[in-house]
XYZ file of C-alpha atoms in Angstrom:
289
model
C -43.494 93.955 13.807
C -42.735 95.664 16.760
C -40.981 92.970 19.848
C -42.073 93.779 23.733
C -38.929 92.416 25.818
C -39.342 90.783 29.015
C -38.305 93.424 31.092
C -40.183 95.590 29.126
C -43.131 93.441 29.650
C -42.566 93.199 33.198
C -42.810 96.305 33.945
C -46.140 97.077 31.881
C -47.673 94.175 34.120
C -46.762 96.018 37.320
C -47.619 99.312 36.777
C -50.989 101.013 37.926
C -53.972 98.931 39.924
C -52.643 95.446 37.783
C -51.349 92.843 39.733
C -50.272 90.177 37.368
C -50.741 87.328 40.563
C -54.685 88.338 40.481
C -54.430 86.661 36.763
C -57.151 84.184 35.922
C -57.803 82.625 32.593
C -61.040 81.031 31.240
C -62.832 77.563 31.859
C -60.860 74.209 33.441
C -61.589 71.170 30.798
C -60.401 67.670 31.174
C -60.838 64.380 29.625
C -60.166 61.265 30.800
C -60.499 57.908 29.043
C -59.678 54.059 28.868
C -57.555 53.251 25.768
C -59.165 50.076 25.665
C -62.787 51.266 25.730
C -62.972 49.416 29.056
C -65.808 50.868 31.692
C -64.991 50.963 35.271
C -65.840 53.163 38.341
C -61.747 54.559 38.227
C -62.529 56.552 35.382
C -65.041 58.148 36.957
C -62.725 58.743 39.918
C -59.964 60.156 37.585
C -62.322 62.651 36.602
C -63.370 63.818 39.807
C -59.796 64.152 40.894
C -59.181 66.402 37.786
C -61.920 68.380 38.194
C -61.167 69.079 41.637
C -57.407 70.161 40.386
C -59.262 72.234 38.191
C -61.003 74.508 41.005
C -58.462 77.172 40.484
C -60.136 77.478 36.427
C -63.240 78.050 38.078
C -65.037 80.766 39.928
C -67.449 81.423 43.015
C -70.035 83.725 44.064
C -69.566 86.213 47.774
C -70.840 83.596 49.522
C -67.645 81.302 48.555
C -69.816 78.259 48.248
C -71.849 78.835 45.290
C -69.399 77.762 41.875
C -70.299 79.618 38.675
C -70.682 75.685 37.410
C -69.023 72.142 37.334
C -70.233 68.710 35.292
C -69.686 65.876 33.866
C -70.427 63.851 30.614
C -69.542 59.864 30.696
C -71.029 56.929 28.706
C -74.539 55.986 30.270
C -74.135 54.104 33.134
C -76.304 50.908 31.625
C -75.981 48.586 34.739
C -76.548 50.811 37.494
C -79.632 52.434 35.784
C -81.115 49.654 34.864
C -80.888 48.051 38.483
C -82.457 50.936 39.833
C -85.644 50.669 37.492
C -85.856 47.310 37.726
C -86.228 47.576 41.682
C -88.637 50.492 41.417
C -91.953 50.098 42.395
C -93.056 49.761 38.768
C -90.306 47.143 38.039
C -88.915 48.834 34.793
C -87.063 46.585 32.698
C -85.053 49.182 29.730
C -84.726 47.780 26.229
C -80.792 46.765 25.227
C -78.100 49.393 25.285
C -77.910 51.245 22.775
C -81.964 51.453 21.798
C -82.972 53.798 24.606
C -81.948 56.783 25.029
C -81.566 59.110 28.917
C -81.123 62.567 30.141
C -81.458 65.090 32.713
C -83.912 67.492 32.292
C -83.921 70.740 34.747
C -87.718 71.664 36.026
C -89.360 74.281 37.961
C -90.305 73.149 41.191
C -93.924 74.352 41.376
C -94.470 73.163 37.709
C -92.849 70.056 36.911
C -95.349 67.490 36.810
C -97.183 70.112 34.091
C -93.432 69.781 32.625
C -93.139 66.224 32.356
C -96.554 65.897 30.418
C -96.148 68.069 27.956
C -92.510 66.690 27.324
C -93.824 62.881 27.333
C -96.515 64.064 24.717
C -93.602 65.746 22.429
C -92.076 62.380 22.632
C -95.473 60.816 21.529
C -95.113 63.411 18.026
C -91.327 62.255 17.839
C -92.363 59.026 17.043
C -90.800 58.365 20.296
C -91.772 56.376 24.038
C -91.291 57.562 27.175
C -90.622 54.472 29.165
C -89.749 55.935 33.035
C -89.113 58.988 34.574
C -86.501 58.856 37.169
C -85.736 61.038 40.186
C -81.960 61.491 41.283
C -80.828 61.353 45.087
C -79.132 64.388 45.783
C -77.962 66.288 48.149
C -78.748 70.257 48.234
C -76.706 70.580 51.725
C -73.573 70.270 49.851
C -73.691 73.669 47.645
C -73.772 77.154 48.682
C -77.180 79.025 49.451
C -77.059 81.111 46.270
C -77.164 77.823 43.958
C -79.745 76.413 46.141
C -82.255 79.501 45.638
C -82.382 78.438 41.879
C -82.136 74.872 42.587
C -84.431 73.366 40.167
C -86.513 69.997 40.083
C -84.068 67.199 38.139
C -85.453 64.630 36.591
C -84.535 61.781 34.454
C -86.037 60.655 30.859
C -85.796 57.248 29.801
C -86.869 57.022 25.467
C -87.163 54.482 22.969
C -88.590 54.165 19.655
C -92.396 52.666 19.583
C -91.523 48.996 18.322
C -88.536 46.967 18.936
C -86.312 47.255 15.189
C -86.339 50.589 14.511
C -83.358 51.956 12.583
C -80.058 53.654 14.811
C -79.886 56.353 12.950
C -83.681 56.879 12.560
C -83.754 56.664 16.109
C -81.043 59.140 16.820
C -82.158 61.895 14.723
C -85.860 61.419 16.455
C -84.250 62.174 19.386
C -82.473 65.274 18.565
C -85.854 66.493 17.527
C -87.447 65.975 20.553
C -84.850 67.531 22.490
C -84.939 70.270 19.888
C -88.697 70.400 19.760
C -88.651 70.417 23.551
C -87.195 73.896 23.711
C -89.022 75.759 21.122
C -92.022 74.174 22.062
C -92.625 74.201 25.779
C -91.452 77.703 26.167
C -93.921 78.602 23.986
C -96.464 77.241 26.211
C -94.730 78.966 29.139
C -93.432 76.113 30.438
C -89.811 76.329 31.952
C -87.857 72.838 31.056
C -83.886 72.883 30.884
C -82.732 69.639 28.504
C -79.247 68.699 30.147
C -78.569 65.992 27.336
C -81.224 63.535 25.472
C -78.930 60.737 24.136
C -78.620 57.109 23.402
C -74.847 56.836 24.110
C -73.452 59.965 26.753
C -75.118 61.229 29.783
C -74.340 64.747 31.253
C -74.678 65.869 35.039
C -73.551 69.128 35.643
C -74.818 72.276 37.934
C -73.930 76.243 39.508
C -71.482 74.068 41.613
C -67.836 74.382 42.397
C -65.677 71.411 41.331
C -65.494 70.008 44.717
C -69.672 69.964 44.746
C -70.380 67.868 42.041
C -69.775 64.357 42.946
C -71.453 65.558 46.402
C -74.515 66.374 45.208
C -75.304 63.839 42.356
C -75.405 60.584 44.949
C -74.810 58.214 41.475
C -71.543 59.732 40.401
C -70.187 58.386 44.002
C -71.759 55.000 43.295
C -69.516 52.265 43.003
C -71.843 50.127 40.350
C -71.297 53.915 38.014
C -68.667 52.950 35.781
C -67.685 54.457 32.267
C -64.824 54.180 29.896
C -64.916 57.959 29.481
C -65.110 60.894 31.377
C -64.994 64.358 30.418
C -65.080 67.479 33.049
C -65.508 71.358 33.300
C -64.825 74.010 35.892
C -66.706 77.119 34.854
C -65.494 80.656 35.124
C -68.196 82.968 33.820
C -66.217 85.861 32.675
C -69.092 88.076 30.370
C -72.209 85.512 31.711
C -74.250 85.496 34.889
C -73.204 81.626 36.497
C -76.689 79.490 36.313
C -77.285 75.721 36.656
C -78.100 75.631 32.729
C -74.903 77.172 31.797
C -72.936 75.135 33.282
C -71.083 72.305 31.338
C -69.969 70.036 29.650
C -72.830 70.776 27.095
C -74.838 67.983 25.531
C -71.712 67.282 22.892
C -68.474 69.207 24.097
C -66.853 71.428 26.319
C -65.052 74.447 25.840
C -63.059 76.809 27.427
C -64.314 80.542 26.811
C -66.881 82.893 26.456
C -68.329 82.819 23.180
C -68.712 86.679 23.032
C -70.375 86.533 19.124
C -73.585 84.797 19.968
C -75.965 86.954 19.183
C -74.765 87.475 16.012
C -74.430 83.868 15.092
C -77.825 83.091 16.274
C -79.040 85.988 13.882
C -77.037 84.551 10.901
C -78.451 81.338 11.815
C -82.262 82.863 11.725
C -81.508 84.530 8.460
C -80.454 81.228 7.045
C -84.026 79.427 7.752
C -85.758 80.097 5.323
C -83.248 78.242 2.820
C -82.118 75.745 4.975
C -82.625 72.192 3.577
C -81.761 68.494 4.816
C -82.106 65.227 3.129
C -81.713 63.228 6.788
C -84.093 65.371 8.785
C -86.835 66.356 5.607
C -90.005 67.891 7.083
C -88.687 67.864 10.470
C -86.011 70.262 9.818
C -89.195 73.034 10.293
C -89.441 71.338 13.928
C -85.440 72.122 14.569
């Protein structure tokens, strides 16, 4: 084993075109949470103040204003969400927590409507109900012009099983199918649709923003009646990847911080495996998956 000594070290890092204070490393994550499982609006404002402390993990585009991607993932806001639908025009009432499931989903504009069909009759196969579709306040004046010229149409799914009963984990797994079932399928139709998360628990919001964008463009994250016990953040820096809103994160389960630069190859192993794949939980649906 051969040692490199600091000096040594040193002066490898200042030689040629490398300057060593030009250094930046990979993705900003953070997690924030109440050790008593308690939900309030603070959490949410812990995680915007790490995220914001995280803007030197992220990256921007020329313009400055346009972040290669910031978001969020906290426990669904249950209160707040159903307030709103239950003042909407078509007086919404959601089942209990826990036996309906939300998400953002990420639309083209000139096609969403076409979208939102075709996703509501997936549900239908699922053995799933689409109870409301939501649209979010937000606020496209507060990111940069290159974000906005992919800005896409966000809307919000509300799901629950057909008949009040149905098992948890029945329900769960119906819903990862869907969201599953939403991506193979509609893209085969030619229909652009972007599933931010589909759960029963966790929401996601997340976009091409920089960290100090987020919170200004979703109006509910800044909404005092928002509360969570958890709340988990990431500033993206796009080092082998073009920044879009659909790669930004958290994802629909975790965050991470780097490039995953053996993709392709993993979703070729994957592929390969198929045709022998089996699963006692998902049965005949696995095909769907």
């Amino acid at each position: 084993m051969v040692l490199v000594s600091a000096e040594k070290l040193k002066k490898i890092k200042n030689d040629g075109l490398y300057l060593p204070q030009f250094e930046k490393d990979s993705c900003g994550v953070g997690f924030v949470a109440s050790i008593h499982g308690i939900a309030t609006h603070q959490i949410l404002c812990d995680g915007r103040t790490m995220l914001e402390r995280l803007a030197h993990r992220g990256a921007c585009a020329c313009d400055n204003d346009s972040g290669d991607g910031a978001g969020v993932m906290t426990a669904i806001p249950d209160a707040l969400y159903r307030k709103d639908l239950r003042n909407s025009e078509d007086e919404i009432e959601l089942p209990p927590v826990g036996e309906y499931a939300t998400g953002l989903l990420f639309l083209k504009n000139d096609s969403y409507e076409q979208a939102i069909e075709a996703f509501t009759d997936l549900a239908k196969g699922c053995n799933l109900r689409v109870i409301a579709w939501r649209k979010l306040q937000t606020n496209p004046e507060k990111i940069g012009a290159e974000a906005r010229k992919t800005e896409p149409c966000i809307r919000q799914v509300f799901i629950t099983a057909p008949y009040a009963g149905t098992d948890a984990e029945l329900f769960r797994r119906n819903i990862y199918v869907l969201r599953k079932q939403a991506v193979v399928q509609l893209a085969k139709q030619k229909i652009e649709c972007y599933v931010v998360s589909l759960n029963n628990s966790t929401i996601v919001y997340k976009g091409q923003f920089t960290p100090n964008q987020l919170y200004q463009y979703y109006s509910d994250l800044s909404n005092p009646e928002y509360v969570s016990h958890m709340a988990m953040v990431h500033s993206r820096f796009s080092t082998n990847t073009f920044p879009s809103w659909c790669r930004a994160q958290p994802h629909r389960m975790i965050a991470h911080n780097g490039e995953i630069n053996t993709l392709r190859g993993n979703i070729n192993f994957m592929h390969a495996r198929e045709g022998v794949m089996r699963s006692q939980a998902y049965g005949d649906d696995l095909q769907k998956l």
